[in-house]
Short mmCIF file of C-alpha atoms and ligand atoms in Angstrom, two decimals:
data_model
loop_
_atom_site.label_atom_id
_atom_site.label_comp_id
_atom_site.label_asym_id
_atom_site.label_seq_id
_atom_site.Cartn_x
_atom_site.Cartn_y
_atom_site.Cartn_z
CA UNK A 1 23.38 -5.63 3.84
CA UNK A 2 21.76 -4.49 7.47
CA UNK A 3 18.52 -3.05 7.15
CA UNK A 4 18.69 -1.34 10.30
CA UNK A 5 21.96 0.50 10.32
CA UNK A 6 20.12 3.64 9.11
CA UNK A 7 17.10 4.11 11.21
CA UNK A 8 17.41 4.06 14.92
CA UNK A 9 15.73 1.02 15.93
CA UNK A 10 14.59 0.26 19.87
CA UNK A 11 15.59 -3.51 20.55
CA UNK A 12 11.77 -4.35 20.00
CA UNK A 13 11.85 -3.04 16.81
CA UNK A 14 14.98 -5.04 15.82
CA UNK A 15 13.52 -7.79 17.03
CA UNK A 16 10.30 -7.53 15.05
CA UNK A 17 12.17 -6.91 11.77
CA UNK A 18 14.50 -10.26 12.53
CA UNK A 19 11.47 -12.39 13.23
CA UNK A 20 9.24 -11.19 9.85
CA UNK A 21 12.56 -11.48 7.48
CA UNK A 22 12.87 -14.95 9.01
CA UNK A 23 9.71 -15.83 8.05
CA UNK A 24 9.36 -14.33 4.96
CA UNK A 25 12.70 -15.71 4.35
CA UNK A 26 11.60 -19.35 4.47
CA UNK A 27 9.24 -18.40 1.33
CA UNK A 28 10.97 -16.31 -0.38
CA UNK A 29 10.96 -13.83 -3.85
CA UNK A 30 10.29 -17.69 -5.77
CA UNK A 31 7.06 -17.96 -4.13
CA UNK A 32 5.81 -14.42 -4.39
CA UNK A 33 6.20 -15.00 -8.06
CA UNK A 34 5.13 -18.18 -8.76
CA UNK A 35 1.17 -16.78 -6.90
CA UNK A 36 1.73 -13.73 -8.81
CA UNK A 37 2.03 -15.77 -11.99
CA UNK A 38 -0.67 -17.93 -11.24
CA UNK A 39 -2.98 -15.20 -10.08
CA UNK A 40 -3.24 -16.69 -6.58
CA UNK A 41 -3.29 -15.97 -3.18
CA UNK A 42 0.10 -16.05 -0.89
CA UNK A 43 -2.39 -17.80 1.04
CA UNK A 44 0.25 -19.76 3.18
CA UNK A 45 2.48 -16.90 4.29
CA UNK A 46 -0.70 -14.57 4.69
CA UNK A 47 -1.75 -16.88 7.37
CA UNK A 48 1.89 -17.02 8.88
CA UNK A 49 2.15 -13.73 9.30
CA UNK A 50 -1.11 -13.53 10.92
CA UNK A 51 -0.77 -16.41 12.96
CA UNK A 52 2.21 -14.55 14.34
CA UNK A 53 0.81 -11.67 15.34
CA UNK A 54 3.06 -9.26 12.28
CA UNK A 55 -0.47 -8.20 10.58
CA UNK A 56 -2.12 -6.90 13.46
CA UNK A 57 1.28 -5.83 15.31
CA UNK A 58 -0.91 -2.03 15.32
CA UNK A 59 -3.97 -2.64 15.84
CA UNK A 60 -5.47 -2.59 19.22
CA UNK A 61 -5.62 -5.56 21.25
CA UNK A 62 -8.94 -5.07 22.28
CA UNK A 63 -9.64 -6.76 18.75
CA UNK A 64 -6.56 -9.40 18.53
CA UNK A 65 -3.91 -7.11 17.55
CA UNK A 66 -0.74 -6.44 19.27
CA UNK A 67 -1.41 -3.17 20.78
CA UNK A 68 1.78 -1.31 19.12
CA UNK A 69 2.10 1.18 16.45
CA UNK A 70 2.10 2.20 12.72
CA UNK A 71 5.86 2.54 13.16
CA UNK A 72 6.28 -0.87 14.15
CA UNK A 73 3.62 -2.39 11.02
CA UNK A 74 5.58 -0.33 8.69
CA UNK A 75 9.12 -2.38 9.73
CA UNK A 76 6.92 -5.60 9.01
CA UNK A 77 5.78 -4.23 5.40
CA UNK A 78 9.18 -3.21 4.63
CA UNK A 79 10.76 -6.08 5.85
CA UNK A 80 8.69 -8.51 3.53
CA UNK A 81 9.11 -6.56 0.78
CA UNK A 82 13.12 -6.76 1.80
CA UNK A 83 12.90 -10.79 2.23
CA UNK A 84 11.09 -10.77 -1.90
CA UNK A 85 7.33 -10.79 -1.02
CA UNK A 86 6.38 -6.63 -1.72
CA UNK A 87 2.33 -7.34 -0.44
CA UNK A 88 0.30 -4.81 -1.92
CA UNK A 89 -2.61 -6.14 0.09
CA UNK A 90 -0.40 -5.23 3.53
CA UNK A 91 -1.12 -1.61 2.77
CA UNK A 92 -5.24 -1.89 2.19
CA UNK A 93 -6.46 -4.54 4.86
CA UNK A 94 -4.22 -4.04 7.80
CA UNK A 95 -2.70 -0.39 7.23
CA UNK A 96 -6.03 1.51 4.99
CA UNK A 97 -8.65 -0.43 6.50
CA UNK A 98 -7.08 -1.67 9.64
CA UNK A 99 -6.69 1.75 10.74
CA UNK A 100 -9.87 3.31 9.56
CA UNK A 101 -12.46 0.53 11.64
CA UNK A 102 -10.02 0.88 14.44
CA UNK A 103 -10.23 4.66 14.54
CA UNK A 104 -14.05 5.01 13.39
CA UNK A 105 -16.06 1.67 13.81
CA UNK A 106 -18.15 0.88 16.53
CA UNK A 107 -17.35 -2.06 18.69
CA UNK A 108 -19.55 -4.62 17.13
CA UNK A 109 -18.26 -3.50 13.71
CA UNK A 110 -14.69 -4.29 14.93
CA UNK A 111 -15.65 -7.37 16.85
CA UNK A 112 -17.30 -8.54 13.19
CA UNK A 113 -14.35 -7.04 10.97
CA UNK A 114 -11.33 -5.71 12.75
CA UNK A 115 -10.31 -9.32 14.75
CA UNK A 116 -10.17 -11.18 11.36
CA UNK A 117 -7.75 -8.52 10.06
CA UNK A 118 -5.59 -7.98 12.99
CA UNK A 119 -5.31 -12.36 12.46
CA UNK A 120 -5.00 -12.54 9.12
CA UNK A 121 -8.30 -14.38 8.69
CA UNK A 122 -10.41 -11.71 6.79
CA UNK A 123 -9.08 -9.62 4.09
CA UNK A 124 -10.68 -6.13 3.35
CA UNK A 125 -10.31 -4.07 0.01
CA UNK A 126 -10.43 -0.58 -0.38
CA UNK A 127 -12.33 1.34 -2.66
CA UNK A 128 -12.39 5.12 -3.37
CA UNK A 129 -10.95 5.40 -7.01
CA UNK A 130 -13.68 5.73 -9.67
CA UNK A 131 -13.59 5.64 -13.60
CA UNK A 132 -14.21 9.58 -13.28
CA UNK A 133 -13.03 10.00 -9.90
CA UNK A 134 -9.01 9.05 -9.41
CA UNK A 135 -6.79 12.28 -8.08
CA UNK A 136 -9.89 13.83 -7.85
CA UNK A 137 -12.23 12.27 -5.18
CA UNK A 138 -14.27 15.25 -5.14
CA UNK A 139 -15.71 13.79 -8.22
CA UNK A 140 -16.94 10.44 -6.58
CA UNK A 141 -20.77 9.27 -7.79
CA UNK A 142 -20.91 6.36 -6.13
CA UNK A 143 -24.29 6.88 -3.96
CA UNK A 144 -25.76 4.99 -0.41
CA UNK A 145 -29.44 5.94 -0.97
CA UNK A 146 -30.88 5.72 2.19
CA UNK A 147 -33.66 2.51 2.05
CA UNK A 148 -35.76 2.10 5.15
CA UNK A 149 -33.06 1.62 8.46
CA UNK A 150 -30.48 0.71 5.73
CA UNK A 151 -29.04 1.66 2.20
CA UNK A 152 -28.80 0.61 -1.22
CA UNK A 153 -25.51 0.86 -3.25
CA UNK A 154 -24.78 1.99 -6.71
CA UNK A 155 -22.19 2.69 -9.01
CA UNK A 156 -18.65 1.77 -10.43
CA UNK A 157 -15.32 2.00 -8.63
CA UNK A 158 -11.95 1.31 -10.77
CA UNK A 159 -8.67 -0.34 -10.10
CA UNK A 160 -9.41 -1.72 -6.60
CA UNK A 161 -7.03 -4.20 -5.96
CA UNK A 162 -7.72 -7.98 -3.99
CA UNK A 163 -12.04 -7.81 -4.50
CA UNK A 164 -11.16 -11.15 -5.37
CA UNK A 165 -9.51 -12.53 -2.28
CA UNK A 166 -11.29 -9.90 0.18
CA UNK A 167 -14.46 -10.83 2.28
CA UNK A 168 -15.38 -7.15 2.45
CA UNK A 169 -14.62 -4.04 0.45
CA UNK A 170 -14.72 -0.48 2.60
CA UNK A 171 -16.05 1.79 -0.02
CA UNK A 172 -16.49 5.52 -0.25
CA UNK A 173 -19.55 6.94 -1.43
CA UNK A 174 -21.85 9.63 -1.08
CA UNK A 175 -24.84 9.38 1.11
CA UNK A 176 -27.25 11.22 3.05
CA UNK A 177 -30.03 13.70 1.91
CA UNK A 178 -29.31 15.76 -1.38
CA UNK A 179 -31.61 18.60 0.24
CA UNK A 180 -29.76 18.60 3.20
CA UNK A 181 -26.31 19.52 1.86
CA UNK A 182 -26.71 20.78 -1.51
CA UNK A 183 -25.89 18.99 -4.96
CA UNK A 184 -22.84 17.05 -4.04
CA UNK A 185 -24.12 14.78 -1.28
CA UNK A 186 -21.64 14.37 1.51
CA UNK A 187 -19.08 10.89 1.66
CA UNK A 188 -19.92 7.96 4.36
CA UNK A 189 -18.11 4.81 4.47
CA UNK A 190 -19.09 1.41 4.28
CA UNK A 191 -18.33 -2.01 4.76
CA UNK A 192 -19.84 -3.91 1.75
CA UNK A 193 -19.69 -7.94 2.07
CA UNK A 194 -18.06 -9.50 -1.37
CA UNK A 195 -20.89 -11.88 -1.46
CA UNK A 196 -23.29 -9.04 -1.02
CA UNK A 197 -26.13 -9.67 -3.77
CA UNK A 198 -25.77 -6.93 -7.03
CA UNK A 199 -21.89 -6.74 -6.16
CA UNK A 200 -19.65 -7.65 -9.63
CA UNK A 201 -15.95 -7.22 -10.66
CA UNK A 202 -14.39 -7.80 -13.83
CA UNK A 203 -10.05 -8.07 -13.43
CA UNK A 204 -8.26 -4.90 -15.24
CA UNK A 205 -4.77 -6.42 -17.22
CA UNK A 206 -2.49 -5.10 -15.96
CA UNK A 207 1.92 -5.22 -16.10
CA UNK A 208 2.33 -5.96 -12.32
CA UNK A 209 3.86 -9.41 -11.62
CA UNK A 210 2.06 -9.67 -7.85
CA UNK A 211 -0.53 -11.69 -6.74
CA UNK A 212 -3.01 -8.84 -5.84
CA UNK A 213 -5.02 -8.34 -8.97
CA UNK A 214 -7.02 -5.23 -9.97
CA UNK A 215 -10.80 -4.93 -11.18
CA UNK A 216 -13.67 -2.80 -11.95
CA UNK A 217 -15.88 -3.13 -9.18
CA UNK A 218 -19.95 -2.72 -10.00
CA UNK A 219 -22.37 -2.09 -7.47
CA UNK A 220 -25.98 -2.51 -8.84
CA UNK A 221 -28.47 -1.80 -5.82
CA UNK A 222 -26.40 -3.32 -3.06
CA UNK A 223 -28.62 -3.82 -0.27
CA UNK A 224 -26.88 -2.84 3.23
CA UNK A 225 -27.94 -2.93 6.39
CA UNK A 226 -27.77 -0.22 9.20
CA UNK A 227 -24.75 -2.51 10.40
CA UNK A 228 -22.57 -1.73 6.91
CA UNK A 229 -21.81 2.31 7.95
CA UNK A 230 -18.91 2.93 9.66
CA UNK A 231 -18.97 6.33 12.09
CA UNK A 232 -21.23 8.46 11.42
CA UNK A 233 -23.03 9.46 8.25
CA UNK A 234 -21.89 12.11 5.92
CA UNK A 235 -18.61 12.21 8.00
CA UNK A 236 -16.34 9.73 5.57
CA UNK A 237 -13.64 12.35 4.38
CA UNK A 238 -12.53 12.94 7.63
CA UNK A 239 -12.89 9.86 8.39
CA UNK A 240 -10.94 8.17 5.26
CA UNK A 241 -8.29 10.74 6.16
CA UNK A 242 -6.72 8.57 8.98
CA UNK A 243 -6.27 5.67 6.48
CA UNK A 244 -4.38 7.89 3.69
CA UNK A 245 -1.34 8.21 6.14
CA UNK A 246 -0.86 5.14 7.01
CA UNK A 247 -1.42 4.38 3.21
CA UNK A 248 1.34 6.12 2.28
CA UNK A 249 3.70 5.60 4.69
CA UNK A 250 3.28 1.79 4.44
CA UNK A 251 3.93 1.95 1.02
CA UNK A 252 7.09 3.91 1.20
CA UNK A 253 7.57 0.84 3.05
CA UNK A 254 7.11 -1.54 0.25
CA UNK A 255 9.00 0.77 -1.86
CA UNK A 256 11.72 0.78 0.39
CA UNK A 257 11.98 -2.74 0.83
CA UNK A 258 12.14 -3.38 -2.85
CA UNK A 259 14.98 -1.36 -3.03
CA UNK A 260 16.89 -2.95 0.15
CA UNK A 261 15.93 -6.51 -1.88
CA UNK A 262 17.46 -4.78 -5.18
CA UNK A 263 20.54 -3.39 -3.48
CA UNK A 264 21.35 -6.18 -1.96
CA UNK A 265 21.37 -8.42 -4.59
CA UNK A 266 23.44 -5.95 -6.62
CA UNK A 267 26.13 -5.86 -3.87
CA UNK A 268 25.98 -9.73 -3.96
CA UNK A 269 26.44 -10.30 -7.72
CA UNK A 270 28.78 -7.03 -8.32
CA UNK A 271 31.02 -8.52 -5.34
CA UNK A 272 31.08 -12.16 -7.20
CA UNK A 273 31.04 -11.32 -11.05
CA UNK A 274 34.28 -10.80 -12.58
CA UNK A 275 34.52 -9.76 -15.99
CA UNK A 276 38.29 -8.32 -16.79
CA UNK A 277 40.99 -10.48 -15.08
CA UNK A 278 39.53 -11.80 -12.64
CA UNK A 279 38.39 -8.46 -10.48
CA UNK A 280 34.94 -8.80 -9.29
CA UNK A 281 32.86 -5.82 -11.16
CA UNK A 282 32.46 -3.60 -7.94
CA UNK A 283 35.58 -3.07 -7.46
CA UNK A 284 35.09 -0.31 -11.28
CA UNK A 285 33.37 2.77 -10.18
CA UNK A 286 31.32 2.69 -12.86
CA UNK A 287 29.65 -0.08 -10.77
CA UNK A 288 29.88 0.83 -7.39
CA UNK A 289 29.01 4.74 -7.24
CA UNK A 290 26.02 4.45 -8.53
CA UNK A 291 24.78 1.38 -6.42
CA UNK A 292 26.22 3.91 -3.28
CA UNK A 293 24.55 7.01 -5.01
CA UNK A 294 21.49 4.52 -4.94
CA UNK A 295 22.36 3.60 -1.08
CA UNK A 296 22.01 7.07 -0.18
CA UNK A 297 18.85 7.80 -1.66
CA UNK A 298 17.12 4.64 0.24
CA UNK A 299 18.43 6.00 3.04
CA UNK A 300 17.30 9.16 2.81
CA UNK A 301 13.59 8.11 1.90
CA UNK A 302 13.77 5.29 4.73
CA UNK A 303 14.20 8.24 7.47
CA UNK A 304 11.59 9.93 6.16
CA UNK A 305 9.07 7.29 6.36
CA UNK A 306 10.50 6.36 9.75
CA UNK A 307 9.40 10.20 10.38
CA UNK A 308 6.33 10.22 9.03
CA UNK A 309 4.92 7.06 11.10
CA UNK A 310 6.58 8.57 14.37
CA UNK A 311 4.55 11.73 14.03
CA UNK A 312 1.34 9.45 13.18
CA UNK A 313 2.33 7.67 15.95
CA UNK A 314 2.57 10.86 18.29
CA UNK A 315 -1.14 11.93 16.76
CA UNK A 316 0.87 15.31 15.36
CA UNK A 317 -1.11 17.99 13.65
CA UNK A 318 -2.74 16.24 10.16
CA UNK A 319 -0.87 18.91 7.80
CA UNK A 320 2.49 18.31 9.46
CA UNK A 321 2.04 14.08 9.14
CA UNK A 322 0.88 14.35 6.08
CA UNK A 323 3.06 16.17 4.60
CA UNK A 324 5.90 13.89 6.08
CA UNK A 325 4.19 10.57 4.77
CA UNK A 326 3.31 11.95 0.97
CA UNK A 327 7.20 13.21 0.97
CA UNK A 328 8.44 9.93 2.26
CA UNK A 329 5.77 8.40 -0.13
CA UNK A 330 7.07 10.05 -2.87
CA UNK A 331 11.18 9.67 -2.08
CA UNK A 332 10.74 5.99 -1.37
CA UNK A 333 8.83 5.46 -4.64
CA UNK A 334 11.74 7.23 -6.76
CA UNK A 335 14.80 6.14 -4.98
CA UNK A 336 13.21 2.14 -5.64
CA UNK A 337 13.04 3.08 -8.96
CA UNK A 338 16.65 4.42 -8.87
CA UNK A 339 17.58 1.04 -6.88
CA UNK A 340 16.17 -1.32 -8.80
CA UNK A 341 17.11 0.35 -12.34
CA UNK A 342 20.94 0.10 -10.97
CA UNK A 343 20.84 -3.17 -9.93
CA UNK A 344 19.42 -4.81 -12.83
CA UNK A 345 22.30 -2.66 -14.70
CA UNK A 346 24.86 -4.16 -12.62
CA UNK A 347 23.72 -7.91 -13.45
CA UNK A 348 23.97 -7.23 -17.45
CA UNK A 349 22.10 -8.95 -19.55
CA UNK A 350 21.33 -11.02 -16.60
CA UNK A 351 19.44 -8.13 -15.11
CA UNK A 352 16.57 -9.16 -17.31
CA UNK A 353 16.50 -12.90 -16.90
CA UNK A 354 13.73 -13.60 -14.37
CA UNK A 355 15.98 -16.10 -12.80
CA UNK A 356 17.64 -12.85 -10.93
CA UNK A 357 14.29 -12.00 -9.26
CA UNK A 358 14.71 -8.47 -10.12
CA UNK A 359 12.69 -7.52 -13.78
CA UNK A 360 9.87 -9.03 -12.42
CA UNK A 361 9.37 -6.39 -9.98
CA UNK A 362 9.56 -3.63 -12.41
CA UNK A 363 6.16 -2.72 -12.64
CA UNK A 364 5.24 -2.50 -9.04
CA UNK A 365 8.23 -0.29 -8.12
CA UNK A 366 6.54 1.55 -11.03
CA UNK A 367 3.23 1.38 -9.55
CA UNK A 368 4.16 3.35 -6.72
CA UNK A 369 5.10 6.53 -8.62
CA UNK A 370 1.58 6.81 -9.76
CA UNK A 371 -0.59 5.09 -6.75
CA UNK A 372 -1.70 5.01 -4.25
CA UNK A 373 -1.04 8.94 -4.45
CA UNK A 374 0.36 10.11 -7.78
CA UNK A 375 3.92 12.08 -7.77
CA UNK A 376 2.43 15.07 -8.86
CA UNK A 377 -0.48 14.76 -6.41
CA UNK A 378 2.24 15.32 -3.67
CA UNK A 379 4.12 17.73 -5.62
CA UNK A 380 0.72 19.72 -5.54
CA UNK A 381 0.38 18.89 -1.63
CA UNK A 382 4.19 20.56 -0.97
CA UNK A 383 3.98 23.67 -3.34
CA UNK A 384 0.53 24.63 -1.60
CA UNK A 385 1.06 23.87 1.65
CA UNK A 386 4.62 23.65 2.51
CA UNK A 387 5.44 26.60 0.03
CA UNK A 388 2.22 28.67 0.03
CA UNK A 389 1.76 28.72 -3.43
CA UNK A 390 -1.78 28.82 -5.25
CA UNK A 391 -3.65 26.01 -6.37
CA UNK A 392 -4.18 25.63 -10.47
CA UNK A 393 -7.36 23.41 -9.86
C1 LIG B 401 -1.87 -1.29 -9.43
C2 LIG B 401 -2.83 -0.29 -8.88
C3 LIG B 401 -3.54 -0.60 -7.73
C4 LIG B 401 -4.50 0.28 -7.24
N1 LIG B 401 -5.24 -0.08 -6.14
C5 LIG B 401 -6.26 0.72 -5.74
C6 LIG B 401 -7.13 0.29 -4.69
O1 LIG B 401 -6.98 -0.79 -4.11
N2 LIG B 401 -8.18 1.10 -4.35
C7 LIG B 401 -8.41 2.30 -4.99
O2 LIG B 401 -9.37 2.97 -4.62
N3 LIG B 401 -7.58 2.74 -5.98
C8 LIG B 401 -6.53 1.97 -6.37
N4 LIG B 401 -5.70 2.38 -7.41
C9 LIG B 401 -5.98 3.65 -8.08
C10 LIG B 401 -4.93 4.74 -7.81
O3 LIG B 401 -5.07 5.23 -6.51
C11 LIG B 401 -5.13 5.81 -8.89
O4 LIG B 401 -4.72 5.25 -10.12
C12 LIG B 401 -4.35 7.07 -8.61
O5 LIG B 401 -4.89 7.75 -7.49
C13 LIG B 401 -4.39 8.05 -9.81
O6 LIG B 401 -5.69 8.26 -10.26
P1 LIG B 401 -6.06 8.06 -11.80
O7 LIG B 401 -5.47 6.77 -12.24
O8 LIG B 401 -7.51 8.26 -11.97
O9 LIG B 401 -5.27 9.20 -12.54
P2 LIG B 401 -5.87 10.67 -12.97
O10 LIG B 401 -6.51 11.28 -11.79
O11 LIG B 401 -6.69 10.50 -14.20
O12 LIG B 401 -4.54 11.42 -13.33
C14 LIG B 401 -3.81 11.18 -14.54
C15 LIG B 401 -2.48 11.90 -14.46
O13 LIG B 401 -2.68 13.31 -14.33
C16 LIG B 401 -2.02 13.79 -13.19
N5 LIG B 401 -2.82 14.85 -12.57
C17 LIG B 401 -4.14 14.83 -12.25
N6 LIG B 401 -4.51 15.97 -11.68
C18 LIG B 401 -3.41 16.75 -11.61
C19 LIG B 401 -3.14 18.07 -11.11
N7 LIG B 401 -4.07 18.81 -10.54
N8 LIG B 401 -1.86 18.54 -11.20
C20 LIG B 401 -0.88 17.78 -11.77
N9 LIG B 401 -1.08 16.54 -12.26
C21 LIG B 401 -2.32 16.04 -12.17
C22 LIG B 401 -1.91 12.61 -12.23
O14 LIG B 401 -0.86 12.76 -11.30
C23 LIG B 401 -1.66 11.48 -13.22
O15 LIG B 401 -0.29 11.43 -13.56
C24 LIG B 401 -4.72 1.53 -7.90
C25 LIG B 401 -3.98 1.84 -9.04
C26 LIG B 401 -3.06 0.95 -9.54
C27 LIG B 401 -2.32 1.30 -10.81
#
């Protein structure tokens, strides 16, 4: 099956999205699950995509990375996923984070952070969800108190994935004066050091068969230096902002990509398995519409996230981009789980036999519906400002 057909690709892009599902290729949905299942890094491919320039492929080349755009990092994400290897940690280090220092940071903040992650060489988590705090980041408690020329960090943040295999974690917290601006002290975002002293984690058990894991992340007192803010203080939801798109959009990308893996796999089997005198199972319509009723919907939610990163690309108005990337967020998500579900129907029984490489990714394509943005959180987003209607919260 051609991943391209559907989205108009330059020959640049084409190229990119040959040379990643070659790589990715040569390891394969085996060893994504064999790290998953032994809770370890995909340390070798990380480092071959790095090496090659596909992790940084957006990020400016001022600090290592190739110069290009979100547009071309989403083809990369999409086409791993496609090739078997769906990297959660593509969408927080390179895409969340990635964008965010490259947007906000000062220069020796991106000298320090940015190269490594544009190379593959430093890893950086992302932390904003709290135990009170998920759909609701209004609610976050996590506090900076200001301490001499630095800060001191405290509090709890909840299912942030790859602390363990991250040197730093960009976290969002409140900060500045509480006199200044009221009760709810404004957010400011920092880059906290995984060896930082009073930072611990504790892994949260979860269904997902990938090696990312998740954890509850404490911060007791965490000393930081001036060096640990990025931008400027009290200034972090705007400045988070310009990571959410790109979150979104990249993983419509890994949603996407599951489902080219899926459908493809279906079209394989359906074209090979005969069960009733000797005609392969695709040729019964039973089979085949719904795999091409599945077909459509991929297509239709891999336009829209080709849409969404061309108007980030284009720096359109923030309303406009982001309602394009939750929509394409949200399509991708569902028509993956449409995908998948149909191609584990078509193998049978075999459908479930983790031979097929197909149950096991259940619970991400799963995943998606509900983070990094929940369905309904972008169902709120449309009715309110694409319809106009009132808010019920
Ligand atoms: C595998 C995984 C990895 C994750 N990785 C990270 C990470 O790296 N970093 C990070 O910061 N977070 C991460 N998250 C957290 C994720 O972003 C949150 O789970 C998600 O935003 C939802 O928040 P919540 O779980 O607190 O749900 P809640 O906010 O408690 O919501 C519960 C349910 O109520 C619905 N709901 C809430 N409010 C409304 C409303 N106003 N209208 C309609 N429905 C509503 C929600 O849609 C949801 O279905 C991860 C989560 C998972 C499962």
């Amino acid at each position: 099956m051609k991943q391209s057909s559907i989205v108009p690709e330059t020959d640049e892009r084409a190229a990119l999205r040959e040379a990643v599902t070659g790589l990715v290729g040569r390891y394969g949905h085996d060893y994504f699950v064999a790290r998953a299942r032994a809770h370890e890094e995909p340390t070798a491919l990380w480092k071959d995509l790095g090496a090659n320039g596909f992790l940084g492929v957006h990020l400016p080349e001022a600090y290592g990375g190739g110069g290009g755009t979100l547009g071309d990092f989403s083809v990369v994400v999409e086409a791993a996923s496609a090739a078997g290897c769906p990297l959660l940690m593509t969408v927080i280090s390179p895409a969340i984070c990635g964008t965010i220092l490259a947007r906000h940071a000062s220069d020796e903040m991106n000298r320090r952070w940015l190269t490594g992650i544009a190379d593959g060489s430093t890893k950086m988590a992302f932390a904003i969800t709290e135990p009170d705090a998920g759909s609701n980041s209004h609610e976050i408690t996590t506090t900076a108190h200001a301490d001499g020329a630095g800060w001191r960090l405290s509090g709890t943040k909840y299912w942030t994935s790859g602390v363990d295999e991250a040197d730093a974690i960009l976290v969002v917290a409140r900060s500045g004066s509480a006199e200044a601006s009221g009760p709810r002290r404004p957010l400011s975002l920092f880059v906290v050091p995984t060896d930082s002293p009073g930072l611990t984690w504790q892994p949260i058990e979860a269904a997902l068969v990938q090696p990312e894991q998740q954890f509850t992340v404490w911060f007791d007192d965490v000393p930081l230096g001036p060096e640990a803010l990025i931008g400027d203080d009290g200034n972090g939801l705007r400045q988070v902002f310009s990571g959410l798109n790109p979150e979104r959009i990249t993983a419509a990308s890994i949603s996407n990509g599951i489902s080219l893996y899926a459908l493809d796999k279906a079209a394989t089997y359906a074209n090979q398995r005969a069960v009733w005198k000797g005609v392969p199972i695709g040729a019964h319509q039973g089979v085949a519409h719904p795999l091409a009723e599945a077909y459509i919907g991929v297509a239709q939610a891999r336009l829209m996230a080709a849409r969404a990163a061309e108007l980030f690309d284009a720096g359109a108005d923030a309303t406009r981009t982001a309602e394009a990337s939750n929509i394409a967020k949200f399509a991708a998500a569902d028509a993956s789980l449409r995908a998948l579900d149909q191609a584990m129907q078509t193998h049978g029984g075999n459908g479930l036999a983790l031979e097929y490489g197909l149950a096991d990714l259940w619970f991400l394509a799963r995943m998606l519906k509900t983070a990094p943005v929940s369905r309904e959180m972008v169902l709120n987003f449309v009715a309110q400002h694409s319809l106009g209607l009132p808010s019920s919260y």
